[in-house]
PDB file of C-alpha atoms and ligand atoms in Angstrom:
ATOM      1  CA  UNK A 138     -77.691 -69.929 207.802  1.00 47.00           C
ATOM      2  CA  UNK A 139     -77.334 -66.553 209.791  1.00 49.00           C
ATOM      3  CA  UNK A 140     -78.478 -67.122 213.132  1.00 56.00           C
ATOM      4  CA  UNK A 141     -80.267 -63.832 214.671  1.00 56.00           C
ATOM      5  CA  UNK A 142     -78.429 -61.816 217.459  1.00 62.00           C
ATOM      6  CA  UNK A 143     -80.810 -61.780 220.509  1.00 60.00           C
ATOM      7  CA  UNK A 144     -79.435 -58.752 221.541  1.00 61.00           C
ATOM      8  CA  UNK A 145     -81.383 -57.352 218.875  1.00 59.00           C
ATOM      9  CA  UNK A 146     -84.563 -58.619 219.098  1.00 62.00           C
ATOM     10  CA  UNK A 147     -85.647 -56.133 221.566  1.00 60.00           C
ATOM     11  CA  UNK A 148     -84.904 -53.066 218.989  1.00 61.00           C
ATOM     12  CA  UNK A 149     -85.919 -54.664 215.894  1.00 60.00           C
ATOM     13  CA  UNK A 150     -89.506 -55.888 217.690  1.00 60.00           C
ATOM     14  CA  UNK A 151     -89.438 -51.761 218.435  1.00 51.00           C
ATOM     15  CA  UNK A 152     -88.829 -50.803 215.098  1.00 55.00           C
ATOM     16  CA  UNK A 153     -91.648 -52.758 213.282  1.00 59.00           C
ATOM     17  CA  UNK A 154     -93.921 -51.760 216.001  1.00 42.00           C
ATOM     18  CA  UNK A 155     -92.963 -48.331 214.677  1.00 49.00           C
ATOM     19  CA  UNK A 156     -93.060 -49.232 211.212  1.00 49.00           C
ATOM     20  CA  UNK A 157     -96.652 -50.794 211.953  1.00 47.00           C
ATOM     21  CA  UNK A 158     -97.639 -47.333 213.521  1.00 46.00           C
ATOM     22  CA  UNK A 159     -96.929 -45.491 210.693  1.00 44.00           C
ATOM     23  CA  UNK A 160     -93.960 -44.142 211.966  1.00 49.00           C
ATOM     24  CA  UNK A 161     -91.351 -43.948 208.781  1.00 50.00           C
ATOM     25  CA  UNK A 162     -89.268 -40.839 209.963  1.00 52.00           C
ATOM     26  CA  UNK A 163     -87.134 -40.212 212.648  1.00 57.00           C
ATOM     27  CA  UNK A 164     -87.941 -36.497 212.945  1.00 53.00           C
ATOM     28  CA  UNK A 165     -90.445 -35.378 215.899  1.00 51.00           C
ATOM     29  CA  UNK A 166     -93.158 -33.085 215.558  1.00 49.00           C
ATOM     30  CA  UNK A 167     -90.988 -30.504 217.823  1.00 55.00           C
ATOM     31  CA  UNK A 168     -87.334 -29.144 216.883  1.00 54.00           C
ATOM     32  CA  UNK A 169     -84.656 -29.743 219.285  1.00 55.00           C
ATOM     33  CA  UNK A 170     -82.231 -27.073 220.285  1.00 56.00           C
ATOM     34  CA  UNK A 171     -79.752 -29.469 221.293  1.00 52.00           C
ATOM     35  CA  UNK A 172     -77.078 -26.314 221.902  1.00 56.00           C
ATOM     36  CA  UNK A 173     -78.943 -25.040 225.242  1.00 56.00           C
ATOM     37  CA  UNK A 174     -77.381 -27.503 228.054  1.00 52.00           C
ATOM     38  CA  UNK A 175     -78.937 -29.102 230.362  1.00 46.00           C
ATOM     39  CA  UNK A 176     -77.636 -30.345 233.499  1.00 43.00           C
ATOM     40  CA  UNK A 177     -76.997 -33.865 233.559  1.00 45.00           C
ATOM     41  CA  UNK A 178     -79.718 -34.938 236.233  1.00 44.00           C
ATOM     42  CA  UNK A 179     -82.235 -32.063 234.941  1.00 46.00           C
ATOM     43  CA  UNK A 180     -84.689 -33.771 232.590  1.00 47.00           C
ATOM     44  CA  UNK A 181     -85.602 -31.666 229.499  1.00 47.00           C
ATOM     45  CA  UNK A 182     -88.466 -29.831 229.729  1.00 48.00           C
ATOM     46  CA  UNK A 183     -91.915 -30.027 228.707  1.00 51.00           C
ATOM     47  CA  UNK A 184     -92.946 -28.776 225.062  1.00 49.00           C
ATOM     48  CA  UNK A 185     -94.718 -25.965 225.642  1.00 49.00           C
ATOM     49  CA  UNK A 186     -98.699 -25.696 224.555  1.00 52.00           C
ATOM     50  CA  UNK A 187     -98.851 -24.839 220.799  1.00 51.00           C
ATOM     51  CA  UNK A 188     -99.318 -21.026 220.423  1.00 51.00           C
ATOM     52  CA  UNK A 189    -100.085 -18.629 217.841  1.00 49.00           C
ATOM     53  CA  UNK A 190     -97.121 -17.239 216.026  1.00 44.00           C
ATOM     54  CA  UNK A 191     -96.568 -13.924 216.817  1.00 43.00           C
ATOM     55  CA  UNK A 192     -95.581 -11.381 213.834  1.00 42.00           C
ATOM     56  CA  UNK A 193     -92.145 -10.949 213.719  1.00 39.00           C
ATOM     57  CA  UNK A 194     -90.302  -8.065 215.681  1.00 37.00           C
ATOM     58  CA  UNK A 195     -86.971  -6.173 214.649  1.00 38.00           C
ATOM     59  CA  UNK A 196     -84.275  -7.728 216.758  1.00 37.00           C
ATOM     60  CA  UNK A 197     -83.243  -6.145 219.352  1.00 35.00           C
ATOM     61  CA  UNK A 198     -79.767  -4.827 219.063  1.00 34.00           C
ATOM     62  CA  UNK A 199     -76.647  -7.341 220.756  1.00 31.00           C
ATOM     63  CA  UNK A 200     -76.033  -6.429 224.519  1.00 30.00           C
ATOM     64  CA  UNK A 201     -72.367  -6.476 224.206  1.00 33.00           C
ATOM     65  CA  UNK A 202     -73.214  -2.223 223.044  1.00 31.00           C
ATOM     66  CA  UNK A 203     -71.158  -0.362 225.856  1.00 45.00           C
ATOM     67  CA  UNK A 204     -71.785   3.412 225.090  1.00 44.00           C
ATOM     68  CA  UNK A 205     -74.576   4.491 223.070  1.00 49.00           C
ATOM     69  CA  UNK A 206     -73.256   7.306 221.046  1.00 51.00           C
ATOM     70  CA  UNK A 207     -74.628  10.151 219.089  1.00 50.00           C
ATOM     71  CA  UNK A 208     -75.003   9.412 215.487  1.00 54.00           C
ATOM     72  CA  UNK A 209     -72.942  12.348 214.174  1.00 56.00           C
ATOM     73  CA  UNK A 210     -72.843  12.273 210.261  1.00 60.00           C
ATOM     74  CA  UNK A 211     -69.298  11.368 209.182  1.00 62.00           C
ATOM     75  CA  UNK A 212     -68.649  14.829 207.271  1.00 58.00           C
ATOM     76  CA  UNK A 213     -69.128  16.584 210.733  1.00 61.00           C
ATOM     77  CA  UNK A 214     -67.537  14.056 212.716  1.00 64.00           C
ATOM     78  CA  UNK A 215     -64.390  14.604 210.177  1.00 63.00           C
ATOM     79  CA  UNK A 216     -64.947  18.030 210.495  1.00 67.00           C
ATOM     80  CA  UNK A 217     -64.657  18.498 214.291  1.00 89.00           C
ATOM     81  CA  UNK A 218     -62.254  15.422 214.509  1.00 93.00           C
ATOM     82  CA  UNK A 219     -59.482  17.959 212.767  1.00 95.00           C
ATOM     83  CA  UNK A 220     -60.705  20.547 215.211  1.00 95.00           C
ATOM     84  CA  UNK A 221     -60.292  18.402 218.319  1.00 97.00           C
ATOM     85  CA  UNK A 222     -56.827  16.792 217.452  1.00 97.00           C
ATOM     86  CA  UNK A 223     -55.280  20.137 216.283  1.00 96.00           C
ATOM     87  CA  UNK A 224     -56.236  21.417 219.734  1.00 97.00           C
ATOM     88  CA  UNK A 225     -54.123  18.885 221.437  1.00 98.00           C
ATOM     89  CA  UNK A 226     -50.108  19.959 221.656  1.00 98.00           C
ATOM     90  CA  UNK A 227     -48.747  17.100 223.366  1.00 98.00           C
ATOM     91  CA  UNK A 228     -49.336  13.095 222.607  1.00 98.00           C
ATOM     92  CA  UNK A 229     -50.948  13.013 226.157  1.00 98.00           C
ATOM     93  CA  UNK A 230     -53.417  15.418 225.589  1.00 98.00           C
ATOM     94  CA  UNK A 231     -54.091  13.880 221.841  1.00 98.00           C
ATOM     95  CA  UNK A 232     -54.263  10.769 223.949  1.00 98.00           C
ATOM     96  CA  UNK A 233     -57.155  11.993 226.490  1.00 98.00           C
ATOM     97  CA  UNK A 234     -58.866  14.106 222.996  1.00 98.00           C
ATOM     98  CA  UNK A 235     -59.090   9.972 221.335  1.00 98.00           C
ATOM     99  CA  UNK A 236     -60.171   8.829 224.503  1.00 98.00           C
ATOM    100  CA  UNK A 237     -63.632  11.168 224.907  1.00 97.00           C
ATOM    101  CA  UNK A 238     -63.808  11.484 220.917  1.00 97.00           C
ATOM    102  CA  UNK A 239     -67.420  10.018 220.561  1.00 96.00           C
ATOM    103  CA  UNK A 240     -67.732  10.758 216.083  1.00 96.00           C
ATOM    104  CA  UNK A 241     -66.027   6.846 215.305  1.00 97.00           C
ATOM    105  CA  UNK A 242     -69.542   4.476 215.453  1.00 96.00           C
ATOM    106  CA  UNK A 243     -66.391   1.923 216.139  1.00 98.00           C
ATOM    107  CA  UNK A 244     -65.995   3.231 219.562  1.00 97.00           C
ATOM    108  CA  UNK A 245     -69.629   1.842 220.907  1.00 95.00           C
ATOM    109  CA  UNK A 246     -68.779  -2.051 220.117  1.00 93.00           C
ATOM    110  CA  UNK A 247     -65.090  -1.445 221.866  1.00 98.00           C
ATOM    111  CA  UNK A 248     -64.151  -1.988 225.386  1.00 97.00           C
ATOM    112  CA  UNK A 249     -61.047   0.104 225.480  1.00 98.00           C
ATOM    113  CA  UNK A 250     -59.425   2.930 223.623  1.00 98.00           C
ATOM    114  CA  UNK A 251     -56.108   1.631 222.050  1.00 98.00           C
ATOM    115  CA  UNK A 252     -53.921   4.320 221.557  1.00 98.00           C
ATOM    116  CA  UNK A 253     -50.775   3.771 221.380  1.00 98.00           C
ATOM    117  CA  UNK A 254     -47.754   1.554 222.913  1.00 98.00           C
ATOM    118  CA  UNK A 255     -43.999   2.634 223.324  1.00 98.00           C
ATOM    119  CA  UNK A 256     -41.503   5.121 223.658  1.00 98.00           C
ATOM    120  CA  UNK A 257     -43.331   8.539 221.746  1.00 98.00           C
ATOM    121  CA  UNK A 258     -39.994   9.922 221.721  1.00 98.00           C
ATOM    122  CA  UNK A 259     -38.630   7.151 219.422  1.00 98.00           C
ATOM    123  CA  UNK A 260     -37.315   8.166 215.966  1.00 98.00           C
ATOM    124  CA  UNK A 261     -39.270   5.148 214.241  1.00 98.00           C
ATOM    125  CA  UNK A 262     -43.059   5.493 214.319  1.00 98.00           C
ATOM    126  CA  UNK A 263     -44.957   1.993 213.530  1.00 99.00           C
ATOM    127  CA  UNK A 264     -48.875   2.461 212.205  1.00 98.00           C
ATOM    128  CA  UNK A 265     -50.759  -0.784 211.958  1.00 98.00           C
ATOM    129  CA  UNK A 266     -54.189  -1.421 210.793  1.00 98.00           C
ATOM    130  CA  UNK A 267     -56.936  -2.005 213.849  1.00 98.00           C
ATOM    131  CA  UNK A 268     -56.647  -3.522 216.913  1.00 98.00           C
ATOM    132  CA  UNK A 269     -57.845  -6.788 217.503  1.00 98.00           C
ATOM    133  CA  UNK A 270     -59.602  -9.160 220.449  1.00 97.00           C
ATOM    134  CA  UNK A 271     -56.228  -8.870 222.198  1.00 98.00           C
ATOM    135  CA  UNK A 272     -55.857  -5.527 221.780  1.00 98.00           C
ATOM    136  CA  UNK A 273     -59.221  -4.177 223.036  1.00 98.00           C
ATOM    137  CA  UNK A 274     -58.787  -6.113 225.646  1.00 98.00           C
ATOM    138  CA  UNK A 275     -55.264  -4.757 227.278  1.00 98.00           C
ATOM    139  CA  UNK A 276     -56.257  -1.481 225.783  1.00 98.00           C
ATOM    140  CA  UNK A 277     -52.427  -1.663 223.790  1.00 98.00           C
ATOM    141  CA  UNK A 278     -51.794  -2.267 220.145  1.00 98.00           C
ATOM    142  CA  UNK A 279     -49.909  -5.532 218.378  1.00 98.00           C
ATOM    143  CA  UNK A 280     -50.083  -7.561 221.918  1.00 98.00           C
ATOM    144  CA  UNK A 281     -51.635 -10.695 219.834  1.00 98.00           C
ATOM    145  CA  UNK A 282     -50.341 -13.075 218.146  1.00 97.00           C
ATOM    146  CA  UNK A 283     -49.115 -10.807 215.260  1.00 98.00           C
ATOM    147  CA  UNK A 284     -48.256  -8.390 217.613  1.00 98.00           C
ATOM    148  CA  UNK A 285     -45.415 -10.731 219.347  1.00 98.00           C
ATOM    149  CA  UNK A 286     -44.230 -11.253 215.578  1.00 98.00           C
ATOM    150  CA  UNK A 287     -44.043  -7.351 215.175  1.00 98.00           C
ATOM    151  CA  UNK A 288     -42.017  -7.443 218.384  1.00 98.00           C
ATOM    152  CA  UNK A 289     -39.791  -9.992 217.025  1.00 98.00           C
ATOM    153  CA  UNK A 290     -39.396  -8.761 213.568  1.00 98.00           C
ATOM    154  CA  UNK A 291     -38.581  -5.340 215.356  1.00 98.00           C
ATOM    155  CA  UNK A 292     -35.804  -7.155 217.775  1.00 98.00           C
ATOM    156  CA  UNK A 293     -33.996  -7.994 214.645  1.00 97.00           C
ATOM    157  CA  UNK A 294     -33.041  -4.878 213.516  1.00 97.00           C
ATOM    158  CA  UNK A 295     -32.449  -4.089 217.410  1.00 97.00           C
ATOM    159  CA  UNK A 296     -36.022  -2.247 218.103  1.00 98.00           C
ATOM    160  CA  UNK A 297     -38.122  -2.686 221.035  1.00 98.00           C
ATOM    161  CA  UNK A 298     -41.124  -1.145 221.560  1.00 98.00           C
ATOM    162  CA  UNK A 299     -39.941  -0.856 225.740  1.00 97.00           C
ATOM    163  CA  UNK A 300     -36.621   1.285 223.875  1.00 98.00           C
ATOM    164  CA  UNK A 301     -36.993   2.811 220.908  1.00 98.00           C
ATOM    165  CA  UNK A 302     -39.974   2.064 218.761  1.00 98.00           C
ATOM    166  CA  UNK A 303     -43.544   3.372 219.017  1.00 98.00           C
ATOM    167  CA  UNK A 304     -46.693   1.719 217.833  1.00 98.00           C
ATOM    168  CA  UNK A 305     -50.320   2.961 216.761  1.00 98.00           C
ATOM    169  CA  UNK A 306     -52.793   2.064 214.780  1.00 98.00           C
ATOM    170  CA  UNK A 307     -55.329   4.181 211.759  1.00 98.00           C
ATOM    171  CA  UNK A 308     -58.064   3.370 214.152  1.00 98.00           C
ATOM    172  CA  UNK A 309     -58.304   3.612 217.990  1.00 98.00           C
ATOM    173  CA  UNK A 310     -61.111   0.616 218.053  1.00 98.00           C
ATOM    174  CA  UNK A 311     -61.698  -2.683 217.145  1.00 98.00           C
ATOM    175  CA  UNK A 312     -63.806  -3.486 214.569  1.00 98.00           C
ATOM    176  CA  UNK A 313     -66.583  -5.869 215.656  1.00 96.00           C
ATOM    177  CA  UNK A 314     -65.688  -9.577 215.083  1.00 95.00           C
ATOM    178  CA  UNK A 315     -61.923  -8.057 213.352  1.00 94.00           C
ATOM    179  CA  UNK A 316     -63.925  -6.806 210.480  1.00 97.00           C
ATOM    180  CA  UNK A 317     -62.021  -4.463 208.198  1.00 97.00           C
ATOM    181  CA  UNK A 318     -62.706  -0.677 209.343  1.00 98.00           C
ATOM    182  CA  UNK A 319     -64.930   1.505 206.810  1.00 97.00           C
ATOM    183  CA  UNK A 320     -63.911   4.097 204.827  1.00 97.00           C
ATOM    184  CA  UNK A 321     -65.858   6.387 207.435  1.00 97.00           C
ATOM    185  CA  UNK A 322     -64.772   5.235 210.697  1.00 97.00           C
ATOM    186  CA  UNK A 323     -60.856   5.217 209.049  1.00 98.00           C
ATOM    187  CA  UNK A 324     -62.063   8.570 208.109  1.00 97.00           C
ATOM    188  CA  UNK A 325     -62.984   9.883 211.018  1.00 97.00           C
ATOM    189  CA  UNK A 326     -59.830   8.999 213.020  1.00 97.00           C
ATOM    190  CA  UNK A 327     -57.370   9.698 210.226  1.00 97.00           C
ATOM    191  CA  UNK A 328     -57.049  13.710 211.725  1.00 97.00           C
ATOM    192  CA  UNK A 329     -55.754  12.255 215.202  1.00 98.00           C
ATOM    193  CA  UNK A 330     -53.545  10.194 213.297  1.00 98.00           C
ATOM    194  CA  UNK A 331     -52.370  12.748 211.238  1.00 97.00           C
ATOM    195  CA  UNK A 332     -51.504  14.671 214.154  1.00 98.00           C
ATOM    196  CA  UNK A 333     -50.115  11.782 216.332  1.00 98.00           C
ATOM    197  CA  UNK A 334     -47.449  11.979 213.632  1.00 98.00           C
ATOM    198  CA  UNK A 335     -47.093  15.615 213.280  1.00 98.00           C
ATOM    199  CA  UNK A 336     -46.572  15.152 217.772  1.00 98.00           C
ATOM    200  CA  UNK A 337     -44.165  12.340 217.595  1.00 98.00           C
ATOM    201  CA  UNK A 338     -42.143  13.766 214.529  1.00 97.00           C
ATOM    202  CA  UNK A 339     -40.131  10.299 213.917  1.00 98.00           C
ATOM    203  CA  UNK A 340     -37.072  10.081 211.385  1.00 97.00           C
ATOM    204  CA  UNK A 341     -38.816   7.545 210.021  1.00 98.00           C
ATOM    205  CA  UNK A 342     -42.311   6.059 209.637  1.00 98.00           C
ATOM    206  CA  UNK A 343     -43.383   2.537 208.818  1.00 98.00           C
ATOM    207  CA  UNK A 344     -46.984   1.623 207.382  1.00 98.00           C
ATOM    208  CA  UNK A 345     -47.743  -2.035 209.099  1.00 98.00           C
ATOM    209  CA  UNK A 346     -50.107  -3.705 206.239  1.00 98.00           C
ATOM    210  CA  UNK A 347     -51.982  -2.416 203.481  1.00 98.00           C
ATOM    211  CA  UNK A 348     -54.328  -0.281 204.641  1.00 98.00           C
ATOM    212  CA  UNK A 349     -52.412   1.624 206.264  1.00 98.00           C
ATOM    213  CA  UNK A 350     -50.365   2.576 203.653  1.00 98.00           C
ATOM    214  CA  UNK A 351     -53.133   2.760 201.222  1.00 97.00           C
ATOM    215  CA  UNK A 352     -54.760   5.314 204.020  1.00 98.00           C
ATOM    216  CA  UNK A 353     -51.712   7.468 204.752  1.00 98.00           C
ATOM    217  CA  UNK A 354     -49.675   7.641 201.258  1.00 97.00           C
ATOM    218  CA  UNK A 355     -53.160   8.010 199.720  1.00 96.00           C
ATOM    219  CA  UNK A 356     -52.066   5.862 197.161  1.00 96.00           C
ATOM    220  CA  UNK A 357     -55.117   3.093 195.979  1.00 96.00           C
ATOM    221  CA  UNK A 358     -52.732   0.098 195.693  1.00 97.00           C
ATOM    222  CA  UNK A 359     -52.121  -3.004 197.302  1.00 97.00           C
ATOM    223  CA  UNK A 360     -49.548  -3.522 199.701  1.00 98.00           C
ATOM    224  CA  UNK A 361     -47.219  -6.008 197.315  1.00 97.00           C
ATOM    225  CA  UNK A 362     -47.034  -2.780 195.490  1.00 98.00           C
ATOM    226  CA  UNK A 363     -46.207  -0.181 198.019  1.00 98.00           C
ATOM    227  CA  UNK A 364     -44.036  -2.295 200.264  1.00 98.00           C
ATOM    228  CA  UNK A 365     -40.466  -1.941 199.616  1.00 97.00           C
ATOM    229  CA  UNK A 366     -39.913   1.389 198.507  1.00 97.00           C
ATOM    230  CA  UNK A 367     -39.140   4.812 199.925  1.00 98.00           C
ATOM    231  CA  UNK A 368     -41.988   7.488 199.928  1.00 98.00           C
ATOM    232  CA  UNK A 369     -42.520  10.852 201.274  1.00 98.00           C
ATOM    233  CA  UNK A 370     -45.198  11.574 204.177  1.00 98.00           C
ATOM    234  CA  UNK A 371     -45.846  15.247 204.191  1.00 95.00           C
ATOM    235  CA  UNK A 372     -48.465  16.920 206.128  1.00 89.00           C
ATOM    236  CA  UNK A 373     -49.491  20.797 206.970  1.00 89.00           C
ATOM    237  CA  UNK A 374     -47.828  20.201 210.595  1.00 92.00           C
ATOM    238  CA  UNK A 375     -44.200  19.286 209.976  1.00 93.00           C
ATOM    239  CA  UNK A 376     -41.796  21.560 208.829  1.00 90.00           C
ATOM    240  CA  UNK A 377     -40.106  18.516 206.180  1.00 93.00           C
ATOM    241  CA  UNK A 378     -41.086  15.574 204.763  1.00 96.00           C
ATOM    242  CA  UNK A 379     -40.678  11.746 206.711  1.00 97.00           C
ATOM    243  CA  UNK A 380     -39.318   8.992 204.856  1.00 98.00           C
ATOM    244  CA  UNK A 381     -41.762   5.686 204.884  1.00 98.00           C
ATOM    245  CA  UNK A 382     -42.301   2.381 204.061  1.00 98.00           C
ATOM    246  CA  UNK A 383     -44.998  -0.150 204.119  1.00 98.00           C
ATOM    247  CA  UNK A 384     -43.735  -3.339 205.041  1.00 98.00           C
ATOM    248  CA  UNK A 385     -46.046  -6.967 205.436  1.00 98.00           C
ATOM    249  CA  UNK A 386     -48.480  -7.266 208.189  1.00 98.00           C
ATOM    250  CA  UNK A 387     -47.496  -9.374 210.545  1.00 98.00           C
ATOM    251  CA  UNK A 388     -50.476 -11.437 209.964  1.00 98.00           C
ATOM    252  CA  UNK A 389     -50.177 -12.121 206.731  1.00 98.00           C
ATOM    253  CA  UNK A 390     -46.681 -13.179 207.339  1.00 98.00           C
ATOM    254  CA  UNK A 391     -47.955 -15.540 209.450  1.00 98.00           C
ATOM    255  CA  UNK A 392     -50.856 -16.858 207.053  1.00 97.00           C
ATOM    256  CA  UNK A 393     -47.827 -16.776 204.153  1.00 98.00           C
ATOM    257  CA  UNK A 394     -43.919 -17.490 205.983  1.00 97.00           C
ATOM    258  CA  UNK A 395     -42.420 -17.353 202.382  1.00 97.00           C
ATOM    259  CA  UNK A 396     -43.027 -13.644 202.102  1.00 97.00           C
ATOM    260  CA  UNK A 397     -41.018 -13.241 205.043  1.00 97.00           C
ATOM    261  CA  UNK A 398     -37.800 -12.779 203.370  1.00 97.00           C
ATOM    262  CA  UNK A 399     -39.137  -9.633 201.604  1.00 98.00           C
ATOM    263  CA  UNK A 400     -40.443  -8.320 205.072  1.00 98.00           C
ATOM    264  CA  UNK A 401     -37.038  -8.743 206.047  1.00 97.00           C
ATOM    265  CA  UNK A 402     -35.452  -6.811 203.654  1.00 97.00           C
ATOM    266  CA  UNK A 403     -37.752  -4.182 203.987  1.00 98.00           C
ATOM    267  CA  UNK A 404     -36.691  -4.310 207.620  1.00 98.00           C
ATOM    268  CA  UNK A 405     -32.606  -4.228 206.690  1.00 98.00           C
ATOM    269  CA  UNK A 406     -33.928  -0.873 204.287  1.00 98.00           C
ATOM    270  CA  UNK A 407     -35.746   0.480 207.257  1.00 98.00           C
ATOM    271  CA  UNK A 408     -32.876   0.144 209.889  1.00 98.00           C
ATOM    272  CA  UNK A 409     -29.878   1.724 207.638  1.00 98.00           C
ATOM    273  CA  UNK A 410     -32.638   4.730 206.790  1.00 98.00           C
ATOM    274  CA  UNK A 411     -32.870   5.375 210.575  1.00 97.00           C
ATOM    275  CA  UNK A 412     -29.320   4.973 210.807  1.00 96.00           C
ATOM    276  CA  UNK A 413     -28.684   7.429 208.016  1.00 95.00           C
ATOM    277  CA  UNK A 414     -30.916  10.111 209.123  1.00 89.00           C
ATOM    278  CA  UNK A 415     -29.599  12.610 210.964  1.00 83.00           C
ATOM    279  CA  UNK A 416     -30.748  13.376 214.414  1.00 84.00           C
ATOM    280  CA  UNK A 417     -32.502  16.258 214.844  1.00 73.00           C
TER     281      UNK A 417
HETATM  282  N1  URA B 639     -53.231  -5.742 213.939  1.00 67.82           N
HETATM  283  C1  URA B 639     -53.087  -4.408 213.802  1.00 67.82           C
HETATM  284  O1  URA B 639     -52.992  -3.912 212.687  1.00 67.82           O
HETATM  285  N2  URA B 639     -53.034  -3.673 214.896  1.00 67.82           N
HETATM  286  C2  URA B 639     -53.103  -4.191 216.125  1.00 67.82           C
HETATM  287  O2  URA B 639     -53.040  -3.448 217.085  1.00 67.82           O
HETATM  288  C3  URA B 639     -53.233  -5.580 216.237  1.00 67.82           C
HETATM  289  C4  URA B 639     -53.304  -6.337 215.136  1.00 67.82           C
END
């Protein structure tokens, strides 16, 4: 025979007390919202009286809004973007034109402007994708986790963004919660990177993930198509074409390592292009 355990007795005689109550559920009248914390010595406070429901209400936007910025239809903000960046005649002043450019609905969830990082008068001219928690942050692009990949898939081939590399991005904000940018806000800061290349002039330009070289070669493919092959970037503002490439992002190299050997023959291309091209 199984003897009881009399360190039971006292929750089992609870339980059929329950059980005699009626009580068959363990679910109180009252939710819990067992994420608020408590203190440990505070006890948890009262229910409050039962009251009425109130109709709901539209909820009220998420305080983390910095700048509250005109809603300027995309077409104009386009419009006046080209206007604005065309203005500017050195990368400084395109700099301080991105910095008070308000038609990018991107800018109002950011807390910095990232612009740019590196030496502008490099002849190699990186453009990623957006910048990220990281990057909004120090106000710089690639200084994540992908970006200290960049920086070591650019130390191979004996670049450096501190030397002879520079690094932007086809939009000056991060997307809230690293969403992909919209057509429209790529849109509206594609004229200030148009003419961020047209400033820098590089020998060569290199397209960091897909949609930046789906943006800039205006070509609707996926990066495992475009990577790997030589194209020409023309615009208005340069007297000859660039040579570019798309090569991996660095973050999908990380979420796939095998494709890393193609990202590093890309690379070997890249280097003996900027080694070919003559200085001008
Ligand atoms: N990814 C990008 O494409 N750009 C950055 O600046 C950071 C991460």
């Amino acid at each position: 025979m199984i003897e009881a355990d009399p360190r039971l007795e006292g929750p089992v005689q609870l339980l059929r007390w329950y059980a005699d109550a009626g009580v068959d559920e363990a679910i109180g009248e009252q939710p819990i919202n067992r994420y608020v914390s408590r203190g440990p010595s505070q006890p948890a406070a009262p229910a409050p009286p039962a009251q009425p429901v109130p109709a709901p209400i539209a909820a009220a936007p998420v305080s983390i809004v910095r700048e509250t910025l005109p809603q300027v239809p995309p077409a104009v903000a386009e419009g006046s973007a080209t206007h604005i960046a065309q203005a500017a005649h050195t990368v400084a002043e395109l700099k301080a034109a991105v910095e008070s450019f308000t038609g990018c609905g991107l800018k109002q969830f950011a807390s910095r402007t990232v612009f740019a990082d590196g030496n502008p008068e490099a002849r190699i001219m990186f453009i990623g994708e957006a910048p990220g928690a990281d990057e909004d942050r120090q106000g710089l692009p690639f200084v994540g986790v992908s970006g200290k990949l960049l920086d070591r898939m650019l130390g191979s081939v004996g670049l450096s963004r501190t030397e002879n590399a520079y690094i932007t991005n086809i939009v000056f904000w991060r997307p809230p919660g690293n969403r992909a940018p919209t057509d429209e806000e790529i849109a509206a800061c594609l004229p200030f990177v148009q003419r961020h290349i047209e400033l820098v002039d590089p020998a060569v330009l290199v397209f960091v993930g897909g949609m930046s070289a789906k943006t800039l070669l205006a070509k609707p493919l996926g990066i495992t198509k475009l990577r790997g092959r030589w194209y020409e970037y023309e615009t208005p503002g340069l007297s000859r074409p660039i040579p570019a490439m798309a090569l991996f992002h660095p973050a999908y190299l990380l979420r796939s390592p095998q494709q890393k050997r193609f990202a590093w023959r890309d690379l070997l291309a890249i280097k003996q292009k900027l080694n070919e091209t003559p200085v001008v």
